Amino acid sequence: GVGFERFELDVIALEPAAQVSLIDTDLCVELGPSLEEARVLEHSAREEEQEREREREQAKRRVEAVSQVEQRAAAAQQRLVEEPTEGMPALTLAVKLPSGTRLTRKFSPDAPLQAVYDYLDAATHIPLPSYALSTAFPRRVLPRDQAQSSLASLGLQQQESLTVELPPQSP
C-alpha cells in the first residue's frame, strides 16, 4: 500500500503475558534501538568504563608515587647531617635541579654521598624513585651505589657544581 513500509521486527519481550494473539488486534509497539545499535551502545559503554578504570588506576599510581616521594623525603629529613660550622673543612656543593633551580649547601669532605642525596630528597621532593648526580666538568656520574663513599674520596673539590640527572622517560 501507499505510505506503508515493511519492517522485519524481532520480538524481544511480550507484556503482560508470554503469549499474544495478533489476529484482528490493534497493536501498540514500542520500538527500541536495533539489536546492532544496542550492541554498539553496549560496546561503547564498556570502552568508556574501561577508560574510566584506566584513569582511576593512573590517578591511584600518581597518589602512590606522591606518597612514596613524601615518605622518601621524610626519611631523608631524619638522616640529614648538619652543615659544617665556620672553620671546619667544608665542600660547597651547588646542585642544579631539572627545573633549573640551583641549591647550594656545605658538606663535610668526610660526609658520604648519601648525605647529598638525603639533602636533595628532603629539600626538593624530586618525583622519581631514581636519579643520579653528576659533576659538571669533567662530567662524571655519582650514582647511588657509591652512596657510602665520602665526598672527598669521590674527588669532589672545595667548590663543586653538580647536576641532577633523571632517568630517560619511557614512552
Short mmCIF file of N, CA and C in Angstrom, two decimals:
data_model
loop_
_atom_site.label_atom_id
_atom_site.label_comp_id
_atom_site.label_asym_id
_atom_site.label_seq_id
_atom_site.Cartn_x
_atom_site.Cartn_y
_atom_site.Cartn_z
N GLY A 1 0.80 -1.17 0.00
CA GLY A 1 0.00 0.00 0.00
C GLY A 1 0.86 1.25 0.00
N VAL A 2 0.16 2.32 -0.25
CA VAL A 2 0.82 3.63 -0.31
C VAL A 2 1.10 4.11 1.10
N GLY A 3 2.31 4.63 1.31
CA GLY A 3 2.67 5.17 2.61
C GLY A 3 3.06 4.12 3.63
N PHE A 4 3.08 2.88 3.22
CA PHE A 4 3.45 1.83 4.16
C PHE A 4 4.82 1.28 3.79
N GLU A 5 5.59 1.00 4.81
CA GLU A 5 6.87 0.34 4.60
C GLU A 5 6.83 -0.96 5.38
N ARG A 6 7.58 -1.89 4.89
CA ARG A 6 7.63 -3.18 5.55
C ARG A 6 8.93 -3.26 6.36
N PHE A 7 8.79 -3.66 7.61
CA PHE A 7 9.93 -3.81 8.51
C PHE A 7 9.93 -5.20 9.08
N GLU A 8 11.10 -5.75 9.26
CA GLU A 8 11.23 -7.00 9.98
C GLU A 8 11.54 -6.66 11.42
N LEU A 9 10.78 -7.25 12.32
CA LEU A 9 10.97 -6.99 13.74
C LEU A 9 11.29 -8.29 14.45
N ASP A 10 12.17 -8.19 15.43
CA ASP A 10 12.40 -9.31 16.34
C ASP A 10 11.67 -8.96 17.61
N VAL A 11 10.79 -9.84 18.05
CA VAL A 11 10.05 -9.61 19.29
C VAL A 11 10.95 -10.07 20.43
N ILE A 12 11.30 -9.13 21.30
CA ILE A 12 12.20 -9.45 22.40
C ILE A 12 11.41 -9.76 23.66
N ALA A 13 10.33 -9.06 23.86
CA ALA A 13 9.53 -9.30 25.07
C ALA A 13 8.08 -9.01 24.77
N LEU A 14 7.23 -9.75 25.46
CA LEU A 14 5.79 -9.54 25.36
C LEU A 14 5.27 -9.20 26.74
N GLU A 15 4.43 -8.18 26.80
CA GLU A 15 3.85 -7.81 28.09
C GLU A 15 2.37 -7.61 27.91
N PRO A 16 1.53 -7.95 28.79
CA PRO A 16 1.77 -8.50 30.10
C PRO A 16 1.87 -10.02 30.10
N ALA A 17 1.55 -10.70 29.00
CA ALA A 17 1.57 -12.16 29.00
C ALA A 17 2.70 -12.67 28.12
N ALA A 18 3.03 -13.94 28.27
CA ALA A 18 4.10 -14.54 27.49
C ALA A 18 3.64 -14.86 26.07
N GLN A 19 2.30 -14.92 25.86
CA GLN A 19 1.77 -15.23 24.53
C GLN A 19 0.71 -14.19 24.19
N VAL A 20 0.67 -13.83 22.91
CA VAL A 20 -0.30 -12.83 22.46
C VAL A 20 -0.85 -13.29 21.12
N SER A 21 -2.14 -13.09 20.91
CA SER A 21 -2.75 -13.37 19.62
C SER A 21 -2.81 -12.06 18.85
N LEU A 22 -2.29 -12.04 17.63
CA LEU A 22 -2.25 -10.81 16.85
C LEU A 22 -3.35 -10.73 15.80
N ILE A 23 -4.19 -11.73 15.72
CA ILE A 23 -5.24 -11.74 14.72
C ILE A 23 -6.31 -10.74 15.15
N ASP A 24 -6.67 -9.84 14.25
CA ASP A 24 -7.67 -8.80 14.49
C ASP A 24 -7.40 -8.04 15.79
N THR A 25 -6.17 -7.65 15.99
CA THR A 25 -5.79 -6.95 17.21
C THR A 25 -5.09 -5.66 16.85
N ASP A 26 -5.50 -4.59 17.54
CA ASP A 26 -4.72 -3.36 17.41
C ASP A 26 -3.48 -3.54 18.28
N LEU A 27 -2.38 -3.12 17.77
CA LEU A 27 -1.11 -3.39 18.44
C LEU A 27 -0.40 -2.07 18.74
N CYS A 28 0.01 -1.94 19.98
CA CYS A 28 0.82 -0.79 20.39
C CYS A 28 2.25 -1.31 20.52
N VAL A 29 3.16 -0.69 19.79
CA VAL A 29 4.53 -1.19 19.74
C VAL A 29 5.48 -0.09 20.20
N GLU A 30 6.38 -0.46 21.09
CA GLU A 30 7.46 0.45 21.47
C GLU A 30 8.71 -0.04 20.77
N LEU A 31 9.29 0.83 19.98
CA LEU A 31 10.49 0.45 19.27
C LEU A 31 11.70 0.99 20.03
N GLY A 32 12.62 0.08 20.31
CA GLY A 32 13.87 0.47 20.95
C GLY A 32 14.96 0.48 19.90
N PRO A 33 16.16 0.65 20.32
CA PRO A 33 17.25 0.62 19.36
C PRO A 33 17.36 -0.76 18.73
N SER A 34 17.86 -0.80 17.51
CA SER A 34 18.03 -2.09 16.85
C SER A 34 19.04 -2.91 17.65
N LEU A 35 19.05 -4.22 17.41
CA LEU A 35 19.99 -5.07 18.11
C LEU A 35 21.43 -4.64 17.82
N GLU A 36 21.71 -4.29 16.58
CA GLU A 36 23.06 -3.84 16.22
C GLU A 36 23.39 -2.54 16.96
N GLU A 37 22.45 -1.63 16.97
CA GLU A 37 22.66 -0.36 17.66
C GLU A 37 22.86 -0.60 19.16
N ALA A 38 22.10 -1.52 19.74
CA ALA A 38 22.24 -1.85 21.15
C ALA A 38 23.63 -2.43 21.43
N ARG A 39 24.12 -3.30 20.52
CA ARG A 39 25.46 -3.87 20.68
C ARG A 39 26.53 -2.77 20.62
N VAL A 40 26.37 -1.84 19.68
CA VAL A 40 27.33 -0.74 19.55
C VAL A 40 27.31 0.12 20.81
N LEU A 41 26.11 0.43 21.32
CA LEU A 41 26.00 1.23 22.54
C LEU A 41 26.63 0.51 23.73
N GLU A 42 26.37 -0.79 23.83
CA GLU A 42 26.93 -1.58 24.92
C GLU A 42 28.46 -1.61 24.83
N HIS A 43 28.97 -1.79 23.61
CA HIS A 43 30.42 -1.81 23.39
C HIS A 43 31.02 -0.45 23.77
N SER A 44 30.36 0.61 23.37
CA SER A 44 30.81 1.97 23.70
C SER A 44 30.82 2.19 25.20
N ALA A 45 29.77 1.74 25.86
CA ALA A 45 29.69 1.89 27.32
C ALA A 45 30.81 1.11 28.00
N ARG A 46 31.11 -0.10 27.49
CA ARG A 46 32.20 -0.90 28.05
C ARG A 46 33.54 -0.20 27.86
N GLU A 47 33.76 0.36 26.67
CA GLU A 47 35.01 1.08 26.40
C GLU A 47 35.13 2.30 27.32
N GLU A 48 34.04 3.03 27.50
CA GLU A 48 34.06 4.19 28.39
C GLU A 48 34.38 3.77 29.82
N GLU A 49 33.80 2.67 30.27
CA GLU A 49 34.07 2.17 31.63
C GLU A 49 35.53 1.75 31.76
N GLN A 50 36.05 1.08 30.73
CA GLN A 50 37.46 0.68 30.76
C GLN A 50 38.36 1.91 30.81
N GLU A 51 38.03 2.96 30.06
CA GLU A 51 38.81 4.19 30.07
C GLU A 51 38.74 4.84 31.46
N ARG A 52 37.56 4.87 32.06
CA ARG A 52 37.43 5.42 33.42
C ARG A 52 38.26 4.61 34.41
N GLU A 53 38.28 3.28 34.24
CA GLU A 53 39.07 2.42 35.12
C GLU A 53 40.57 2.71 34.94
N ARG A 54 41.01 2.88 33.67
CA ARG A 54 42.41 3.23 33.43
C ARG A 54 42.75 4.56 34.08
N GLU A 55 41.86 5.54 33.97
CA GLU A 55 42.10 6.85 34.59
C GLU A 55 42.17 6.73 36.11
N ARG A 56 41.29 5.90 36.70
CA ARG A 56 41.33 5.69 38.16
C ARG A 56 42.66 5.05 38.57
N GLU A 57 43.12 4.06 37.78
CA GLU A 57 44.39 3.40 38.07
C GLU A 57 45.56 4.38 37.96
N GLN A 58 45.53 5.23 36.92
CA GLN A 58 46.60 6.22 36.77
C GLN A 58 46.60 7.19 37.94
N ALA A 59 45.41 7.63 38.35
CA ALA A 59 45.32 8.55 39.49
C ALA A 59 45.84 7.88 40.75
N LYS A 60 45.50 6.60 40.92
CA LYS A 60 45.97 5.85 42.09
C LYS A 60 47.49 5.74 42.08
N ARG A 61 48.07 5.45 40.89
CA ARG A 61 49.53 5.36 40.78
C ARG A 61 50.19 6.71 41.08
N ARG A 62 49.55 7.80 40.61
CA ARG A 62 50.11 9.13 40.90
C ARG A 62 50.09 9.41 42.39
N VAL A 63 48.99 9.06 43.07
CA VAL A 63 48.90 9.26 44.52
C VAL A 63 49.95 8.42 45.23
N GLU A 64 50.11 7.16 44.79
CA GLU A 64 51.11 6.29 45.40
C GLU A 64 52.52 6.84 45.18
N ALA A 65 52.78 7.38 43.98
CA ALA A 65 54.10 7.95 43.69
C ALA A 65 54.36 9.16 44.58
N VAL A 66 53.34 10.01 44.74
CA VAL A 66 53.49 11.18 45.61
C VAL A 66 53.74 10.72 47.04
N SER A 67 53.02 9.69 47.47
CA SER A 67 53.19 9.16 48.81
C SER A 67 54.61 8.62 49.00
N GLN A 68 55.12 7.90 48.00
CA GLN A 68 56.48 7.36 48.08
C GLN A 68 57.50 8.49 48.17
N VAL A 69 57.30 9.53 47.36
CA VAL A 69 58.22 10.68 47.37
C VAL A 69 58.17 11.35 48.74
N GLU A 70 56.96 11.52 49.29
CA GLU A 70 56.82 12.14 50.61
C GLU A 70 57.48 11.28 51.69
N GLN A 71 57.31 9.96 51.61
CA GLN A 71 57.94 9.06 52.58
C GLN A 71 59.46 9.12 52.46
N ARG A 72 59.94 9.14 51.21
CA ARG A 72 61.38 9.23 50.99
C ARG A 72 61.91 10.55 51.54
N ALA A 73 61.16 11.64 51.31
CA ALA A 73 61.59 12.96 51.81
C ALA A 73 61.62 12.98 53.33
N ALA A 74 60.61 12.38 53.96
CA ALA A 74 60.56 12.35 55.43
C ALA A 74 61.72 11.53 55.99
N ALA A 75 62.01 10.39 55.37
CA ALA A 75 63.12 9.55 55.83
C ALA A 75 64.45 10.28 55.63
N ALA A 76 64.59 10.96 54.50
CA ALA A 76 65.81 11.71 54.22
C ALA A 76 65.98 12.85 55.22
N GLN A 77 64.87 13.49 55.58
CA GLN A 77 64.91 14.58 56.57
C GLN A 77 65.47 14.07 57.90
N GLN A 78 65.09 12.85 58.27
CA GLN A 78 65.58 12.25 59.52
C GLN A 78 67.08 11.99 59.47
N ARG A 79 67.60 11.69 58.27
CA ARG A 79 69.02 11.34 58.14
C ARG A 79 69.92 12.54 57.85
N LEU A 80 69.34 13.71 57.64
CA LEU A 80 70.15 14.88 57.27
C LEU A 80 71.29 15.13 58.24
N VAL A 81 72.46 15.42 57.69
CA VAL A 81 73.62 15.75 58.53
C VAL A 81 73.71 17.27 58.65
N GLU A 82 74.29 17.70 59.75
CA GLU A 82 74.47 19.14 59.98
C GLU A 82 75.50 19.69 58.99
N GLU A 83 75.31 20.95 58.63
CA GLU A 83 76.33 21.63 57.83
C GLU A 83 77.54 21.89 58.71
N PRO A 84 78.74 21.82 58.13
CA PRO A 84 79.94 22.13 58.92
C PRO A 84 79.89 23.58 59.42
N THR A 85 80.36 23.77 60.63
CA THR A 85 80.39 25.12 61.18
C THR A 85 81.61 25.86 60.66
N GLU A 86 81.60 27.18 60.85
CA GLU A 86 82.70 28.04 60.39
C GLU A 86 84.04 27.51 60.93
N GLY A 87 85.05 27.45 60.08
CA GLY A 87 86.36 27.00 60.49
C GLY A 87 86.59 25.51 60.28
N MET A 88 85.54 24.75 60.08
CA MET A 88 85.69 23.30 59.81
C MET A 88 85.89 23.10 58.31
N PRO A 89 86.59 22.03 57.93
CA PRO A 89 86.73 21.77 56.49
C PRO A 89 85.35 21.55 55.87
N ALA A 90 85.15 22.12 54.69
CA ALA A 90 83.83 22.02 54.06
C ALA A 90 83.95 22.06 52.55
N LEU A 91 83.05 21.35 51.90
CA LEU A 91 82.87 21.42 50.45
C LEU A 91 81.57 22.19 50.22
N THR A 92 81.58 23.15 49.32
CA THR A 92 80.35 23.86 48.96
C THR A 92 79.87 23.27 47.65
N LEU A 93 78.69 22.64 47.70
CA LEU A 93 78.13 22.00 46.52
C LEU A 93 76.93 22.81 46.02
N ALA A 94 76.96 23.15 44.74
CA ALA A 94 75.83 23.81 44.08
C ALA A 94 75.20 22.76 43.18
N VAL A 95 73.94 22.44 43.44
CA VAL A 95 73.27 21.37 42.69
C VAL A 95 72.19 21.99 41.81
N LYS A 96 72.30 21.73 40.51
CA LYS A 96 71.31 22.23 39.56
C LYS A 96 70.22 21.16 39.39
N LEU A 97 68.97 21.57 39.66
CA LEU A 97 67.83 20.66 39.55
C LEU A 97 67.28 20.67 38.12
N PRO A 98 66.48 19.67 37.75
CA PRO A 98 65.90 19.64 36.40
C PRO A 98 65.08 20.88 36.07
N SER A 99 64.52 21.52 37.09
CA SER A 99 63.71 22.73 36.87
C SER A 99 64.57 23.95 36.57
N GLY A 100 65.90 23.81 36.75
CA GLY A 100 66.80 24.93 36.56
C GLY A 100 67.18 25.60 37.86
N THR A 101 66.45 25.29 38.93
CA THR A 101 66.76 25.84 40.25
C THR A 101 68.11 25.32 40.71
N ARG A 102 68.84 26.15 41.43
CA ARG A 102 70.15 25.75 41.94
C ARG A 102 70.10 25.82 43.47
N LEU A 103 70.49 24.73 44.12
CA LEU A 103 70.56 24.67 45.58
C LEU A 103 72.03 24.60 45.98
N THR A 104 72.39 25.37 47.00
CA THR A 104 73.78 25.37 47.47
C THR A 104 73.81 25.02 48.95
N ARG A 105 74.75 24.13 49.31
CA ARG A 105 74.87 23.72 50.70
C ARG A 105 76.30 23.25 50.96
N LYS A 106 76.73 23.39 52.20
CA LYS A 106 78.06 22.91 52.60
C LYS A 106 77.95 21.52 53.22
N PHE A 107 78.97 20.70 52.92
CA PHE A 107 79.06 19.35 53.46
C PHE A 107 80.49 19.13 53.92
N SER A 108 80.66 18.30 54.91
CA SER A 108 81.99 17.88 55.34
C SER A 108 82.60 17.01 54.25
N PRO A 109 83.90 17.14 53.98
CA PRO A 109 84.53 16.27 52.98
C PRO A 109 84.40 14.79 53.33
N ASP A 110 84.25 14.48 54.64
CA ASP A 110 84.10 13.09 55.08
C ASP A 110 82.66 12.58 54.99
N ALA A 111 81.72 13.48 54.70
CA ALA A 111 80.31 13.07 54.61
C ALA A 111 80.14 12.12 53.42
N PRO A 112 79.27 11.13 53.57
CA PRO A 112 79.04 10.22 52.44
C PRO A 112 78.19 10.90 51.37
N LEU A 113 78.31 10.41 50.15
CA LEU A 113 77.49 10.92 49.05
C LEU A 113 76.00 10.83 49.40
N GLN A 114 75.63 9.83 50.21
CA GLN A 114 74.24 9.67 50.63
C GLN A 114 73.73 10.94 51.31
N ALA A 115 74.59 11.68 51.99
CA ALA A 115 74.18 12.92 52.65
C ALA A 115 73.68 13.94 51.63
N VAL A 116 74.29 13.98 50.45
CA VAL A 116 73.85 14.90 49.40
C VAL A 116 72.50 14.43 48.85
N TYR A 117 72.37 13.12 48.61
CA TYR A 117 71.09 12.58 48.14
C TYR A 117 69.99 12.84 49.18
N ASP A 118 70.31 12.65 50.47
CA ASP A 118 69.32 12.91 51.52
C ASP A 118 68.89 14.37 51.51
N TYR A 119 69.86 15.26 51.38
CA TYR A 119 69.55 16.69 51.33
C TYR A 119 68.61 17.00 50.17
N LEU A 120 68.92 16.46 48.99
CA LEU A 120 68.07 16.72 47.82
C LEU A 120 66.69 16.10 47.98
N ASP A 121 66.64 14.86 48.50
CA ASP A 121 65.34 14.21 48.70
C ASP A 121 64.48 15.01 49.67
N ALA A 122 65.08 15.52 50.73
CA ALA A 122 64.34 16.27 51.75
C ALA A 122 63.95 17.66 51.24
N ALA A 123 64.82 18.27 50.45
CA ALA A 123 64.60 19.67 50.06
C ALA A 123 63.77 19.83 48.80
N THR A 124 63.76 18.84 47.91
CA THR A 124 63.17 19.07 46.59
C THR A 124 61.95 18.25 46.27
N HIS A 125 61.78 17.10 46.89
CA HIS A 125 60.67 16.20 46.54
C HIS A 125 60.73 15.84 45.06
N ILE A 126 61.91 15.49 44.55
CA ILE A 126 62.03 15.08 43.16
C ILE A 126 61.13 13.85 42.97
N PRO A 127 60.14 13.93 42.07
CA PRO A 127 59.10 12.89 41.99
C PRO A 127 59.49 11.63 41.25
N LEU A 128 60.72 11.17 41.42
CA LEU A 128 61.13 9.93 40.79
C LEU A 128 61.89 9.09 41.81
N PRO A 129 61.72 7.78 41.75
CA PRO A 129 62.43 6.94 42.71
C PRO A 129 63.93 6.91 42.46
N SER A 130 64.36 7.25 41.24
CA SER A 130 65.80 7.19 40.98
C SER A 130 66.24 8.40 40.18
N TYR A 131 67.36 8.91 40.56
CA TYR A 131 68.04 9.95 39.80
C TYR A 131 69.50 9.84 40.19
N ALA A 132 70.34 10.43 39.41
CA ALA A 132 71.77 10.39 39.69
C ALA A 132 72.30 11.81 39.75
N LEU A 133 73.44 11.97 40.36
CA LEU A 133 74.15 13.24 40.39
C LEU A 133 75.36 13.12 39.48
N SER A 134 75.69 14.21 38.82
CA SER A 134 76.90 14.20 38.00
C SER A 134 77.65 15.50 38.22
N THR A 135 78.97 15.42 38.06
CA THR A 135 79.79 16.62 38.14
C THR A 135 79.66 17.35 36.81
N ALA A 136 79.91 18.66 36.85
CA ALA A 136 79.76 19.47 35.64
C ALA A 136 80.93 19.26 34.67
N PHE A 137 82.17 19.43 35.18
CA PHE A 137 83.32 19.29 34.28
C PHE A 137 84.52 18.80 35.06
N PRO A 138 85.15 17.75 34.69
CA PRO A 138 84.68 16.83 33.65
C PRO A 138 83.45 16.06 34.16
N ARG A 139 82.57 15.74 33.24
CA ARG A 139 81.32 15.08 33.64
C ARG A 139 81.62 13.67 34.14
N ARG A 140 81.16 13.42 35.39
CA ARG A 140 81.24 12.09 36.00
C ARG A 140 79.94 11.84 36.73
N VAL A 141 79.37 10.68 36.55
CA VAL A 141 78.14 10.33 37.26
C VAL A 141 78.51 9.82 38.65
N LEU A 142 77.75 10.28 39.66
CA LEU A 142 77.94 9.83 41.04
C LEU A 142 76.68 9.05 41.45
N PRO A 143 76.59 7.79 41.04
CA PRO A 143 75.36 7.02 41.27
C PRO A 143 75.17 6.64 42.73
N ARG A 144 73.97 6.28 43.05
CA ARG A 144 73.62 5.92 44.43
C ARG A 144 74.38 4.69 44.93
N ASP A 145 74.88 3.87 44.02
CA ASP A 145 75.62 2.69 44.51
C ASP A 145 76.97 3.09 45.12
N GLN A 146 77.33 4.36 44.98
CA GLN A 146 78.53 4.88 45.64
C GLN A 146 78.14 5.75 46.83
N ALA A 147 76.92 5.58 47.30
CA ALA A 147 76.36 6.47 48.33
C ALA A 147 77.13 6.46 49.64
N GLN A 148 77.84 5.40 49.95
CA GLN A 148 78.57 5.35 51.22
C GLN A 148 79.99 5.90 51.10
N SER A 149 80.42 6.21 49.88
CA SER A 149 81.76 6.79 49.67
C SER A 149 81.76 8.24 50.14
N SER A 150 82.88 8.66 50.71
CA SER A 150 82.97 10.05 51.17
C SER A 150 83.07 10.98 49.96
N LEU A 151 82.62 12.20 50.16
CA LEU A 151 82.67 13.18 49.08
C LEU A 151 84.11 13.42 48.63
N ALA A 152 85.05 13.46 49.59
CA ALA A 152 86.45 13.66 49.24
C ALA A 152 86.98 12.49 48.43
N SER A 153 86.62 11.25 48.80
CA SER A 153 87.13 10.08 48.07
C SER A 153 86.56 10.01 46.66
N LEU A 154 85.45 10.68 46.42
CA LEU A 154 84.86 10.72 45.08
C LEU A 154 85.50 11.82 44.23
N GLY A 155 86.46 12.55 44.84
CA GLY A 155 87.18 13.57 44.09
C GLY A 155 86.48 14.90 43.99
N LEU A 156 85.48 15.13 44.84
CA LEU A 156 84.78 16.43 44.79
C LEU A 156 85.68 17.50 45.39
N GLN A 157 85.68 18.65 44.75
CA GLN A 157 86.54 19.77 45.13
C GLN A 157 85.84 20.65 46.17
N GLN A 158 86.59 21.66 46.66
CA GLN A 158 86.06 22.55 47.69
C GLN A 158 84.81 23.29 47.20
N GLN A 159 84.79 23.65 45.93
CA GLN A 159 83.61 24.26 45.30
C GLN A 159 83.27 23.37 44.11
N GLU A 160 82.07 22.80 44.11
CA GLU A 160 81.73 21.85 43.04
C GLU A 160 80.30 22.10 42.58
N SER A 161 80.11 22.01 41.26
CA SER A 161 78.76 22.09 40.69
C SER A 161 78.31 20.69 40.31
N LEU A 162 77.14 20.32 40.75
CA LEU A 162 76.55 19.02 40.42
C LEU A 162 75.24 19.23 39.69
N THR A 163 74.84 18.24 38.93
CA THR A 163 73.58 18.29 38.19
C THR A 163 72.77 17.05 38.53
N VAL A 164 71.46 17.23 38.74
CA VAL A 164 70.56 16.09 38.94
C VAL A 164 70.21 15.55 37.56
N GLU A 165 70.48 14.27 37.34
CA GLU A 165 70.15 13.61 36.08
C GLU A 165 69.01 12.64 36.30
N LEU A 166 67.96 12.84 35.54
CA LEU A 166 66.79 11.96 35.61
C LEU A 166 66.94 10.82 34.63
N PRO A 167 66.36 9.65 34.96
CA PRO A 167 66.43 8.54 34.01
C PRO A 167 65.63 8.88 32.76
N PRO A 168 65.94 8.25 31.63
CA PRO A 168 65.16 8.52 30.40
C PRO A 168 63.70 8.17 30.64
N GLN A 169 62.80 9.00 30.09
CA GLN A 169 61.37 8.75 30.21
C GLN A 169 60.97 7.62 29.28
N SER A 170 60.20 6.66 29.79
CA SER A 170 59.71 5.60 28.93
C SER A 170 58.52 6.12 28.14
N PRO A 171 58.36 5.69 26.88
CA PRO A 171 57.28 6.22 26.04
C PRO A 171 55.91 5.86 26.53
#
